[in-house]
Amino acid sequence: MIPLDESVLRWLLAAVVVLPLLGALGALLPAPPGLRGRGPEQAVLRHGVTVTGAVLAAAVVLALGFDHDRPGRMQAQTDLSWVPALGVRLHLGVDGISLPLLVLTALLTFLCALYGYFRMPQGPAPKAFVALLLLLESGSLAAFAVLDLVLFFLAFEMVLVPMYFLIARWGGAGRQHAAWKFVLYTLLGSVVMLLGLLVLGLNAGTFDMVRLAEQHGSGLGHGVQVLAALAIGLGLAVKAPMWPLHSWLPDAHTAAPTTGSVLLAGVLLKMGTYGFVRILLPAVPEGAHTFAPYLAAFGVVGIIYGSLACLALARRGAGGDLKRLVAYSSVGHMGFVLLGIATLTRTGVNGALFANIAHGLVTGLLFFLAGALKDRTGTLDLDALAGRTGAALYGRAPRLGGLLAFGAVASLGLPGLAGFWGELLALLGSYDPAPGLSRPAFLVFLALGALGTLLTAAYLLVVVRRVCAGDPAAEPGPRVFAGTVPDVRGHEFAAWTPLVVLTVLAGLWPALLLGLTEPAVQHLLPGVSR
């Protein structure tokens, strides 16, 4: 990898953020006559694939040109005055923490656009669907690229509108209720977060995240830090999602179309945990230290609660929905991310960042698979899929069944796959938390987190056994689909293969990610030795 000139990196990062926004505007315009293909609907879907593909290419070039010898240094910076009266600046940049999230967002959005080109969800015309998808991508990428608190808040809120309409207009049963619940929860959290950001920025004399990280809380009183950490943390916790602020998530995932579920799990949830690492830990260290035990406790409760909810959904006769089960599993997996952050150690925070990426890859794959299963069977009811006349995917669609089993074992944290390292490092961070934190309490959190890994393995293996192999003990039910079961199609293979390859690559070569995040975490947490 040859580092590119800083000016080239600057333009690449700007292109990554701005291109989807321009593409969203272009999607609303009539297609030129020579590019309409078989019709305007195909043209706009192809437009979505083209724009997201260009953004992914720019993100990959940015990652290749990034100076990997200095990932702790902010690179590709653009810093322009925007609102001088408030000191708000158009400040963009990327380091070892944000770079993997940018690439993950660009990849998942491209795969969703590609999948949607061949399997457009039922609903209004594709023009609005593509425009909303690109608007969502632009807001998500901006959230990981901006280095100003006000811009971060605007990007944080920008994704609400497109995700609301993706759920409400292209979702399944209960979509209106799920969409409103998603917006109301996030908006209420955002109002509180905005107050915290203003308290932090006005008292520190700057809204610039780089300067706030360099100051590391100097000049801010303990009370200000605690208040800012509480307000900002509540807003971020809703998006994370932290128990008990998670109840919007299962409904949103169950009702959302496949592409919406993939982006919600793979991208939007990461904004909350990213905000904890980028803003709270370096800018208000005393406030973060005050609330770290509570954050860890809520994270561990989320691990246990999510696993028990999944076990309840997976059992015979419960009528559990596969997408709902994967959604509850996200509550548990993100609990490990919150636990790693709460340790305030480099080990734990690196584990949290690794688990973020692993969750995006694995859970994105699982939601793709759930969508494909729904297309083939018309249902995601686990009892119907597992009945003696149900799917038994191993025998009827072996590749699809094998991919579902692969996603399940990756999600449960099998060594050698991406899900393993993040959870391991989060638990190791709990074994020896930062000075000043109660080690006995964190040892209890470690034990409960380890129990959560066992529960996770239990419910995922139950799902694999019932859906992939069938359930001989189940009562015969109505056939969920007649005739042969289509196995993995060409466009599905193209959309899912990158997720499988990256899941294996991150599991076998964790230094690929940790080599980026470790120097950046060390820069954000000066004085932390482990």
Short mmCIF file of C-alpha atoms in Angstrom, two decimals:
data_model
loop_
_atom_site.label_atom_id
_atom_site.label_comp_id
_atom_site.label_asym_id
_atom_site.label_seq_id
_atom_site.Cartn_x
_atom_site.Cartn_y
_atom_site.Cartn_z
CA MET A 1 0.00 0.00 0.00
CA ILE A 2 1.45 3.34 -1.07
CA PRO A 3 0.19 6.37 0.91
CA LEU A 4 -1.39 8.96 -1.34
CA ASP A 5 -0.80 12.68 -1.15
CA GLU A 6 -2.88 14.40 1.53
CA SER A 7 -4.70 16.53 -1.04
CA VAL A 8 -5.73 13.42 -2.98
CA LEU A 9 -6.99 11.77 0.21
CA ARG A 10 -8.90 14.94 1.04
CA TRP A 11 -10.73 14.87 -2.28
CA LEU A 12 -11.43 11.15 -1.96
CA LEU A 13 -13.01 11.57 1.47
CA ALA A 14 -15.10 14.50 0.25
CA ALA A 15 -16.23 12.41 -2.73
CA VAL A 16 -17.19 9.51 -0.47
CA VAL A 17 -19.48 11.78 1.55
CA VAL A 18 -20.89 13.97 -1.23
CA LEU A 19 -21.35 11.50 -4.12
CA PRO A 20 -24.32 9.66 -2.53
CA LEU A 21 -26.06 12.97 -1.88
CA LEU A 22 -25.62 14.04 -5.51
CA GLY A 23 -26.70 10.57 -6.58
CA ALA A 24 -29.89 10.90 -4.51
CA LEU A 25 -30.73 14.11 -6.34
CA GLY A 26 -29.91 12.47 -9.67
CA ALA A 27 -32.21 9.54 -8.92
CA LEU A 28 -35.18 11.91 -8.85
CA LEU A 29 -34.42 13.24 -12.34
CA PRO A 30 -35.61 11.52 -15.56
CA ALA A 31 -33.06 9.10 -17.00
CA PRO A 32 -31.42 10.15 -20.30
CA PRO A 33 -33.09 8.36 -23.24
CA GLY A 34 -30.00 6.29 -24.04
CA LEU A 35 -29.69 4.97 -20.46
CA ARG A 36 -33.24 3.84 -19.78
CA GLY A 37 -32.61 0.19 -20.60
CA ARG A 38 -35.86 -1.79 -20.45
CA GLY A 39 -37.62 1.08 -18.71
CA PRO A 40 -37.30 3.93 -16.19
CA GLU A 41 -37.53 1.57 -13.19
CA GLN A 42 -34.53 -0.47 -14.34
CA ALA A 43 -32.64 2.74 -15.12
CA VAL A 44 -33.02 4.18 -11.63
CA LEU A 45 -32.11 0.87 -9.97
CA ARG A 46 -29.01 0.70 -12.17
CA HIS A 47 -28.27 4.29 -11.16
CA GLY A 48 -28.28 3.22 -7.51
CA VAL A 49 -25.84 0.38 -8.19
CA THR A 50 -23.57 2.69 -10.18
CA VAL A 51 -23.43 5.45 -7.58
CA THR A 52 -22.93 3.14 -4.61
CA GLY A 53 -20.31 1.24 -6.61
CA ALA A 54 -18.44 4.48 -7.29
CA VAL A 55 -18.60 5.40 -3.60
CA LEU A 56 -17.27 1.95 -2.64
CA ALA A 57 -14.43 2.31 -5.15
CA ALA A 58 -13.51 5.71 -3.72
CA ALA A 59 -13.62 4.30 -0.18
CA VAL A 60 -11.36 1.39 -1.13
CA VAL A 61 -8.86 3.73 -2.81
CA LEU A 62 -9.00 5.93 0.30
CA ALA A 63 -8.24 2.89 2.47
CA LEU A 64 -5.38 1.79 0.22
CA GLY A 65 -3.90 5.30 0.10
CA PHE A 66 -4.27 5.80 3.85
CA ASP A 67 -0.94 6.01 5.68
CA HIS A 68 -1.09 2.73 7.58
CA ASP A 69 2.14 3.53 9.39
CA ARG A 70 0.36 6.36 11.22
CA PRO A 71 -3.28 5.29 11.68
CA GLY A 72 -3.53 7.24 14.94
CA ARG A 73 -3.10 10.52 13.08
CA MET A 74 -6.12 12.21 11.53
CA GLN A 75 -5.70 12.15 7.73
CA ALA A 76 -7.52 13.50 4.65
CA GLN A 77 -8.60 16.56 6.62
CA THR A 78 -10.78 19.32 5.22
CA ASP A 79 -11.26 22.23 7.63
CA LEU A 80 -13.34 25.20 6.48
CA SER A 81 -15.32 27.78 8.41
CA TRP A 82 -19.07 27.22 8.13
CA VAL A 83 -20.88 29.16 10.91
CA PRO A 84 -18.26 31.58 12.26
CA ALA A 85 -20.56 33.03 14.92
CA LEU A 86 -20.79 29.64 16.62
CA GLY A 87 -17.34 28.39 15.69
CA VAL A 88 -18.85 25.54 13.63
CA ARG A 89 -16.54 24.28 10.88
CA LEU A 90 -16.80 21.91 7.94
CA HIS A 91 -14.16 19.61 9.36
CA LEU A 92 -13.74 16.16 7.81
CA GLY A 93 -11.06 13.59 8.49
CA VAL A 94 -10.38 9.89 8.91
CA ASP A 95 -8.20 7.78 11.19
CA GLY A 96 -7.88 4.13 12.15
CA ILE A 97 -11.18 4.22 14.05
CA SER A 98 -13.39 5.71 11.36
CA LEU A 99 -11.77 4.20 8.24
CA PRO A 100 -13.12 0.63 8.74
CA LEU A 101 -16.61 2.03 9.39
CA LEU A 102 -16.50 4.11 6.21
CA VAL A 103 -15.51 1.10 4.12
CA LEU A 104 -18.12 -1.11 5.83
CA THR A 105 -20.87 1.45 5.17
CA ALA A 106 -19.90 1.84 1.51
CA LEU A 107 -19.73 -1.95 1.07
CA LEU A 108 -23.08 -2.75 2.70
CA THR A 109 -24.88 0.01 0.82
CA PHE A 110 -23.48 -1.20 -2.50
CA LEU A 111 -24.50 -4.79 -1.73
CA CYS A 112 -27.99 -3.59 -0.78
CA ALA A 113 -28.28 -1.62 -4.03
CA LEU A 114 -27.10 -4.65 -6.00
CA TYR A 115 -29.54 -6.92 -4.19
CA GLY A 116 -32.36 -4.42 -4.71
CA TYR A 117 -31.64 -4.24 -8.43
CA PHE A 118 -32.62 -7.89 -8.78
CA ARG A 119 -35.09 -8.07 -5.88
CA MET A 120 -36.78 -4.71 -5.44
CA PRO A 121 -39.00 -4.76 -2.31
CA GLN A 122 -42.72 -4.38 -2.89
CA GLY A 123 -43.89 -0.82 -2.53
CA PRO A 124 -43.89 2.52 -4.35
CA ALA A 125 -41.81 3.29 -7.42
CA PRO A 126 -38.07 2.51 -7.28
CA LYS A 127 -37.12 6.15 -7.86
CA ALA A 128 -37.91 7.14 -4.27
CA PHE A 129 -36.37 3.92 -2.94
CA VAL A 130 -33.02 4.57 -4.62
CA ALA A 131 -33.00 8.25 -3.60
CA LEU A 132 -33.67 7.34 0.04
CA LEU A 133 -31.03 4.61 -0.01
CA LEU A 134 -28.41 7.07 -1.27
CA LEU A 135 -29.50 9.75 1.20
CA LEU A 136 -29.13 7.21 3.98
CA GLU A 137 -25.64 6.33 2.75
CA SER A 138 -24.58 9.97 2.63
CA GLY A 139 -25.74 10.64 6.20
CA SER A 140 -24.10 7.48 7.51
CA LEU A 141 -20.77 8.20 5.84
CA ALA A 142 -20.88 11.81 7.05
CA ALA A 143 -21.42 10.67 10.64
CA PHE A 144 -18.15 8.70 10.51
CA ALA A 145 -16.20 11.39 8.63
CA VAL A 146 -17.12 14.71 10.30
CA LEU A 147 -15.02 16.10 13.14
CA ASP A 148 -17.35 18.79 14.44
CA LEU A 149 -19.98 18.14 17.12
CA VAL A 150 -22.71 20.10 15.32
CA LEU A 151 -22.03 18.36 12.01
CA PHE A 152 -22.03 15.01 13.78
CA PHE A 153 -25.47 15.77 15.21
CA LEU A 154 -26.79 16.81 11.80
CA ALA A 155 -25.46 13.63 10.18
CA PHE A 156 -26.79 11.58 13.11
CA GLU A 157 -30.27 12.98 12.44
CA MET A 158 -30.01 12.93 8.65
CA VAL A 159 -30.45 9.16 8.51
CA LEU A 160 -33.80 9.20 10.34
CA VAL A 161 -35.92 10.39 7.43
CA PRO A 162 -34.74 7.86 4.81
CA MET A 163 -34.86 4.95 7.26
CA TYR A 164 -38.36 5.95 8.38
CA PHE A 165 -39.67 5.89 4.80
CA LEU A 166 -37.80 2.69 3.92
CA ILE A 167 -39.61 0.96 6.78
CA ALA A 168 -42.98 2.70 6.42
CA ARG A 169 -43.31 2.45 2.61
CA TRP A 170 -41.44 -0.76 1.71
CA GLY A 171 -41.71 -2.73 4.94
CA GLY A 172 -43.93 -5.64 5.91
CA ALA A 173 -46.69 -6.10 8.48
CA GLY A 174 -46.73 -3.51 11.23
CA ARG A 175 -44.45 -1.17 9.30
CA GLN A 176 -46.20 2.08 10.22
CA HIS A 177 -46.02 1.38 13.96
CA ALA A 178 -42.40 0.21 13.71
CA ALA A 179 -41.35 3.27 11.69
CA TRP A 180 -42.94 5.72 14.11
CA LYS A 181 -41.44 3.92 17.09
CA PHE A 182 -38.00 4.08 15.50
CA VAL A 183 -38.28 7.83 14.84
CA LEU A 184 -39.76 8.76 18.21
CA TYR A 185 -37.18 6.85 20.24
CA THR A 186 -34.29 8.24 18.24
CA LEU A 187 -35.63 11.81 18.21
CA LEU A 188 -36.17 11.87 21.95
CA GLY A 189 -32.65 10.59 22.50
CA SER A 190 -31.29 13.10 20.02
CA VAL A 191 -32.87 16.06 21.81
CA VAL A 192 -31.08 15.08 24.99
CA MET A 193 -27.85 14.44 23.08
CA LEU A 194 -27.99 17.89 21.45
CA LEU A 195 -28.18 19.53 24.86
CA GLY A 196 -25.14 17.53 25.96
CA LEU A 197 -23.18 18.46 22.83
CA LEU A 198 -23.96 22.15 23.39
CA VAL A 199 -22.92 21.93 27.03
CA LEU A 200 -19.66 20.30 26.01
CA GLY A 201 -18.86 22.59 23.10
CA LEU A 202 -19.77 25.87 24.78
CA ASN A 203 -17.90 25.09 27.99
CA ALA A 204 -14.83 23.77 26.15
CA GLY A 205 -14.79 26.74 23.78
CA THR A 206 -14.80 24.55 20.67
CA PHE A 207 -16.98 22.05 18.82
CA ASP A 208 -13.98 20.50 17.10
CA MET A 209 -13.55 16.82 18.03
CA VAL A 210 -9.81 16.85 17.41
CA ARG A 211 -9.24 19.77 19.75
CA LEU A 212 -11.57 18.26 22.35
CA ALA A 213 -9.59 15.02 22.24
CA GLU A 214 -6.33 16.94 22.62
CA GLN A 215 -7.67 18.89 25.60
CA HIS A 216 -8.85 15.62 27.17
CA GLY A 217 -11.25 17.35 29.51
CA SER A 218 -8.87 20.06 30.71
CA GLY A 219 -10.74 23.24 31.58
CA LEU A 220 -14.00 21.37 32.11
CA GLY A 221 -15.28 20.97 35.65
CA HIS A 222 -16.35 17.60 37.00
CA GLY A 223 -20.02 18.61 37.03
CA VAL A 224 -19.91 19.75 33.41
CA GLN A 225 -18.26 16.52 32.34
CA VAL A 226 -20.80 14.39 34.19
CA LEU A 227 -23.74 16.34 32.74
CA ALA A 228 -22.34 16.21 29.21
CA ALA A 229 -21.53 12.50 29.47
CA LEU A 230 -25.03 11.70 30.76
CA ALA A 231 -26.88 13.69 28.09
CA ILE A 232 -24.71 12.65 25.15
CA GLY A 233 -24.55 9.07 26.38
CA LEU A 234 -28.34 8.73 26.57
CA GLY A 235 -28.73 9.87 22.97
CA LEU A 236 -26.02 7.52 21.77
CA ALA A 237 -27.37 4.64 23.85
CA VAL A 238 -30.74 4.75 22.06
CA LYS A 239 -29.04 4.24 18.70
CA ALA A 240 -26.54 1.67 20.09
CA PRO A 241 -29.09 0.13 21.19
CA MET A 242 -28.54 -0.28 24.93
CA TRP A 243 -30.99 -2.14 27.15
CA PRO A 244 -33.59 -0.90 28.20
CA LEU A 245 -33.68 1.67 25.36
CA HIS A 246 -33.70 -1.06 22.73
CA SER A 247 -37.40 -1.86 22.34
CA TRP A 248 -37.70 -0.01 19.01
CA LEU A 249 -35.16 -2.33 17.39
CA PRO A 250 -37.01 -5.69 17.11
CA ASP A 251 -40.10 -4.03 15.65
CA ALA A 252 -38.06 -2.00 13.17
CA HIS A 253 -36.06 -5.02 12.00
CA THR A 254 -39.10 -7.28 11.73
CA ALA A 255 -41.05 -4.76 9.62
CA ALA A 256 -38.18 -3.38 7.51
CA PRO A 257 -37.40 -4.68 4.01
CA THR A 258 -34.24 -6.75 3.67
CA THR A 259 -32.07 -3.81 2.61
CA GLY A 260 -33.41 -1.71 5.49
CA SER A 261 -32.61 -4.42 8.03
CA VAL A 262 -29.09 -4.87 6.67
CA LEU A 263 -28.28 -1.15 6.86
CA LEU A 264 -30.00 -0.67 10.20
CA ALA A 265 -27.93 -3.43 11.80
CA GLY A 266 -24.73 -2.99 9.85
CA VAL A 267 -24.47 0.80 9.82
CA LEU A 268 -26.94 2.79 11.93
CA LEU A 269 -26.33 0.93 15.19
CA LYS A 270 -22.62 1.69 14.82
CA MET A 271 -23.23 5.44 15.04
CA GLY A 272 -24.07 5.17 18.73
CA THR A 273 -21.05 3.13 19.77
CA TYR A 274 -18.79 5.20 17.49
CA GLY A 275 -19.96 8.34 19.28
CA PHE A 276 -18.98 6.86 22.64
CA VAL A 277 -15.43 6.25 21.43
CA ARG A 278 -14.99 9.38 19.33
CA ILE A 279 -16.63 11.92 21.65
CA LEU A 280 -17.23 10.77 25.22
CA LEU A 281 -14.06 8.86 26.10
CA PRO A 282 -11.54 11.53 25.00
CA ALA A 283 -13.55 14.73 25.55
CA VAL A 284 -15.11 14.10 28.98
CA PRO A 285 -12.93 11.41 30.60
CA GLU A 286 -14.15 12.11 34.15
CA GLY A 287 -17.77 11.87 33.06
CA ALA A 288 -17.06 8.67 31.15
CA HIS A 289 -15.33 7.23 34.22
CA THR A 290 -18.32 8.10 36.41
CA PHE A 291 -20.82 6.29 34.22
CA ALA A 292 -18.59 3.42 33.05
CA PRO A 293 -19.87 0.89 35.65
CA TYR A 294 -23.47 1.67 34.74
CA LEU A 295 -22.73 1.39 31.03
CA ALA A 296 -21.09 -1.99 31.65
CA ALA A 297 -24.02 -3.17 33.75
CA PHE A 298 -26.59 -2.19 31.13
CA GLY A 299 -24.43 -3.78 28.43
CA VAL A 300 -24.25 -7.08 30.32
CA VAL A 301 -27.99 -7.06 31.02
CA GLY A 302 -28.47 -6.56 27.28
CA ILE A 303 -26.25 -9.59 26.58
CA ILE A 304 -28.27 -11.85 28.88
CA TYR A 305 -31.65 -10.37 27.99
CA GLY A 306 -31.04 -10.59 24.23
CA SER A 307 -29.88 -14.20 24.52
CA LEU A 308 -32.84 -15.27 26.66
CA ALA A 309 -35.27 -13.53 24.31
CA CYS A 310 -33.70 -15.42 21.39
CA LEU A 311 -33.95 -18.72 23.26
CA ALA A 312 -37.63 -18.04 23.89
CA LEU A 313 -38.22 -17.29 20.22
CA ALA A 314 -36.26 -20.34 19.05
CA ARG A 315 -38.09 -22.92 21.15
CA ARG A 316 -40.67 -25.20 19.58
CA GLY A 317 -44.21 -23.81 19.65
CA ALA A 318 -43.20 -20.21 20.36
CA GLY A 319 -44.04 -19.00 16.86
CA GLY A 320 -40.85 -16.97 16.77
CA ASP A 321 -39.86 -14.93 13.73
CA LEU A 322 -36.33 -15.44 12.35
CA LYS A 323 -35.76 -11.71 11.67
CA ARG A 324 -37.00 -10.83 15.13
CA LEU A 325 -34.60 -13.37 16.61
CA VAL A 326 -31.65 -11.87 14.70
CA ALA A 327 -32.76 -8.42 15.90
CA TYR A 328 -32.71 -9.51 19.54
CA SER A 329 -29.32 -11.11 18.96
CA SER A 330 -28.08 -7.63 17.98
CA VAL A 331 -29.03 -6.36 21.43
CA GLY A 332 -26.73 -9.00 22.91
CA HIS A 333 -23.87 -8.44 20.48
CA MET A 334 -23.95 -4.68 20.94
CA GLY A 335 -23.92 -5.33 24.68
CA PHE A 336 -20.40 -6.71 24.24
CA VAL A 337 -19.45 -3.51 22.40
CA LEU A 338 -20.75 -1.38 25.27
CA LEU A 339 -18.98 -3.59 27.81
CA GLY A 340 -15.67 -3.17 25.99
CA ILE A 341 -16.08 0.61 25.88
CA ALA A 342 -17.01 0.71 29.57
CA THR A 343 -13.72 -0.90 30.63
CA LEU A 344 -11.96 2.33 29.54
CA THR A 345 -8.95 0.22 28.53
CA ARG A 346 -7.24 -0.01 25.16
CA THR A 347 -7.93 -3.75 25.11
CA GLY A 348 -11.65 -3.31 25.73
CA VAL A 349 -12.12 -0.37 23.36
CA ASN A 350 -10.24 -2.17 20.57
CA GLY A 351 -12.46 -5.18 21.19
CA ALA A 352 -15.54 -2.95 20.96
CA LEU A 353 -14.40 -1.49 17.64
CA PHE A 354 -13.59 -4.96 16.28
CA ALA A 355 -16.98 -6.29 17.42
CA ASN A 356 -18.64 -3.34 15.68
CA ILE A 357 -17.22 -4.36 12.31
CA ALA A 358 -17.79 -8.08 12.92
CA HIS A 359 -21.43 -7.46 13.82
CA GLY A 360 -21.96 -5.44 10.65
CA LEU A 361 -20.56 -8.23 8.48
CA VAL A 362 -22.21 -11.19 10.17
CA THR A 363 -25.60 -9.71 11.01
CA GLY A 364 -25.79 -8.10 7.59
CA LEU A 365 -25.32 -11.56 6.09
CA LEU A 366 -27.97 -13.06 8.40
CA PHE A 367 -30.55 -10.45 7.40
CA PHE A 368 -29.78 -11.05 3.73
CA LEU A 369 -30.34 -14.77 4.30
CA ALA A 370 -33.55 -14.17 6.24
CA GLY A 371 -34.85 -12.04 3.38
CA ALA A 372 -34.00 -14.74 0.85
CA LEU A 373 -35.74 -17.35 2.98
CA LYS A 374 -38.84 -15.14 3.21
CA ASP A 375 -38.87 -14.71 -0.58
CA ARG A 376 -38.79 -18.48 -1.07
CA THR A 377 -41.19 -19.59 1.66
CA GLY A 378 -43.43 -16.61 2.28
CA THR A 379 -42.78 -16.87 6.02
CA LEU A 380 -40.07 -16.57 8.66
CA ASP A 381 -42.05 -18.35 11.35
CA LEU A 382 -39.58 -20.77 12.90
CA ASP A 383 -42.24 -23.37 13.66
CA ALA A 384 -43.35 -23.40 10.03
CA LEU A 385 -39.78 -23.54 8.75
CA ALA A 386 -38.78 -26.27 11.20
CA GLY A 387 -41.83 -28.51 10.89
CA ARG A 388 -41.58 -31.95 9.33
CA THR A 389 -42.96 -30.45 6.12
CA GLY A 390 -40.89 -27.29 6.49
CA ALA A 391 -37.66 -26.13 4.93
CA ALA A 392 -34.97 -28.63 6.01
CA LEU A 393 -32.61 -26.47 4.03
CA TYR A 394 -29.65 -28.81 4.05
CA GLY A 395 -31.51 -31.28 1.86
CA ARG A 396 -33.55 -28.89 -0.29
CA ALA A 397 -31.24 -25.88 -0.75
CA PRO A 398 -27.83 -26.97 0.55
CA ARG A 399 -25.94 -23.78 -0.29
CA LEU A 400 -28.55 -21.59 1.36
CA GLY A 401 -28.63 -23.89 4.38
CA GLY A 402 -24.84 -23.93 4.56
CA LEU A 403 -24.67 -20.11 4.46
CA LEU A 404 -27.27 -19.85 7.22
CA ALA A 405 -25.23 -22.26 9.34
CA PHE A 406 -22.08 -20.28 8.57
CA GLY A 407 -23.73 -17.02 9.62
CA ALA A 408 -24.95 -18.63 12.83
CA VAL A 409 -21.57 -20.02 13.89
CA ALA A 410 -19.91 -16.71 12.99
CA SER A 411 -22.47 -14.89 15.13
CA LEU A 412 -21.90 -17.16 18.12
CA GLY A 413 -18.20 -16.28 18.05
CA LEU A 414 -16.54 -19.42 16.68
CA PRO A 415 -12.73 -19.01 16.79
CA GLY A 416 -11.33 -18.30 13.35
CA LEU A 417 -14.28 -16.09 12.37
CA ALA A 418 -14.80 -12.37 12.90
CA GLY A 419 -17.25 -12.65 15.79
CA PHE A 420 -14.67 -14.22 18.09
CA TRP A 421 -12.09 -11.50 18.61
CA GLY A 422 -14.27 -8.57 19.59
CA GLU A 423 -16.08 -10.47 22.33
CA LEU A 424 -12.83 -11.98 23.62
CA LEU A 425 -11.11 -8.59 23.88
CA ALA A 426 -14.15 -7.03 25.57
CA LEU A 427 -14.10 -9.78 28.19
CA LEU A 428 -10.32 -9.46 28.62
CA GLY A 429 -10.75 -5.72 29.19
CA SER A 430 -13.29 -6.53 31.92
CA TYR A 431 -10.77 -8.75 33.66
CA ASP A 432 -8.52 -5.76 34.34
CA PRO A 433 -10.50 -2.51 33.89
CA ALA A 434 -9.09 1.00 34.06
CA PRO A 435 -7.75 2.25 37.39
CA GLY A 436 -10.49 3.57 39.65
CA LEU A 437 -13.11 1.14 38.38
CA SER A 438 -14.27 -1.67 40.67
CA ARG A 439 -12.45 -4.82 39.59
CA PRO A 440 -14.83 -7.16 41.50
CA ALA A 441 -17.80 -5.58 39.73
CA PHE A 442 -16.17 -5.99 36.34
CA LEU A 443 -15.28 -9.59 37.14
CA VAL A 444 -18.99 -10.18 37.70
CA PHE A 445 -19.66 -8.49 34.36
CA LEU A 446 -17.05 -10.76 32.77
CA ALA A 447 -18.72 -13.88 34.19
CA LEU A 448 -22.15 -12.76 32.98
CA GLY A 449 -20.76 -11.88 29.57
CA ALA A 450 -19.16 -15.33 29.32
CA LEU A 451 -22.52 -16.86 30.25
CA GLY A 452 -24.03 -14.80 27.45
CA THR A 453 -21.68 -16.39 24.93
CA LEU A 454 -22.94 -19.83 26.00
CA LEU A 455 -26.57 -18.74 25.68
CA THR A 456 -25.81 -17.25 22.26
CA ALA A 457 -24.36 -20.56 21.11
CA ALA A 458 -27.42 -22.37 22.47
CA TYR A 459 -30.09 -20.42 20.60
CA LEU A 460 -28.16 -20.21 17.33
CA LEU A 461 -27.49 -23.95 17.30
CA VAL A 462 -31.18 -24.56 18.00
CA VAL A 463 -32.10 -22.39 15.01
CA VAL A 464 -29.61 -24.18 12.75
CA ARG A 465 -30.83 -27.60 13.84
CA ARG A 466 -34.49 -26.77 13.38
CA VAL A 467 -34.38 -24.77 10.14
CA CYS A 468 -31.50 -26.39 8.31
CA ALA A 469 -32.04 -30.02 9.32
CA GLY A 470 -35.77 -29.91 10.06
CA ASP A 471 -37.45 -30.88 13.31
CA PRO A 472 -38.61 -34.53 13.28
CA ALA A 473 -40.35 -34.08 16.64
CA ALA A 474 -42.47 -31.19 15.41
CA GLU A 475 -46.11 -31.56 14.54
CA PRO A 476 -46.68 -31.63 10.77
CA GLY A 477 -47.75 -28.20 9.65
CA PRO A 478 -48.79 -26.59 6.39
CA ARG A 479 -46.18 -26.71 3.69
CA VAL A 480 -44.38 -23.40 3.61
CA PHE A 481 -43.51 -23.83 -0.05
CA ALA A 482 -44.24 -26.35 -2.73
CA GLY A 483 -41.95 -27.95 -5.27
CA THR A 484 -38.22 -27.46 -5.37
CA VAL A 485 -36.51 -24.83 -3.29
CA PRO A 486 -34.37 -22.41 -5.32
CA ASP A 487 -30.84 -22.44 -4.02
CA VAL A 488 -28.53 -19.42 -3.97
CA ARG A 489 -29.03 -17.33 -7.11
CA GLY A 490 -26.32 -15.46 -8.99
CA HIS A 491 -27.12 -11.99 -7.63
CA GLU A 492 -27.36 -13.40 -4.10
CA PHE A 493 -23.99 -15.06 -4.49
CA ALA A 494 -22.52 -11.72 -5.63
CA ALA A 495 -24.08 -9.83 -2.68
CA TRP A 496 -23.17 -12.32 0.04
CA THR A 497 -19.71 -13.53 -0.97
CA PRO A 498 -17.86 -10.36 0.15
CA LEU A 499 -19.44 -10.66 3.62
CA VAL A 500 -18.41 -14.32 3.92
CA VAL A 501 -14.86 -13.63 2.73
CA LEU A 502 -14.37 -10.65 5.06
CA THR A 503 -15.82 -12.59 8.01
CA VAL A 504 -13.23 -15.31 7.49
CA LEU A 505 -10.42 -12.84 6.75
CA ALA A 506 -11.07 -10.77 9.89
CA GLY A 507 -11.24 -13.96 11.97
CA LEU A 508 -7.98 -15.40 10.66
CA TRP A 509 -6.11 -12.09 10.43
CA PRO A 510 -7.40 -9.82 13.23
CA ALA A 511 -4.34 -7.56 12.87
CA LEU A 512 -5.96 -6.25 9.70
CA LEU A 513 -8.36 -4.27 11.91
CA LEU A 514 -6.47 -4.06 15.18
CA GLY A 515 -3.45 -2.60 13.43
CA LEU A 516 -5.65 0.34 12.45
CA THR A 517 -7.60 0.82 15.66
CA GLU A 518 -4.89 0.30 18.29
CA PRO A 519 -2.76 3.42 17.51
CA ALA A 520 -5.92 5.52 17.13
CA VAL A 521 -7.31 4.30 20.46
CA GLN A 522 -3.95 4.98 22.10
CA HIS A 523 -4.12 8.53 20.74
CA LEU A 524 -7.65 9.04 22.11
CA LEU A 525 -6.84 7.50 25.51
CA PRO A 526 -3.45 8.96 26.47
CA GLY A 527 -1.98 7.62 29.66
CA VAL A 528 -3.84 4.29 29.42
CA SER A 529 -1.19 1.59 29.43
CA ARG A 530 -3.25 -1.46 28.47
#
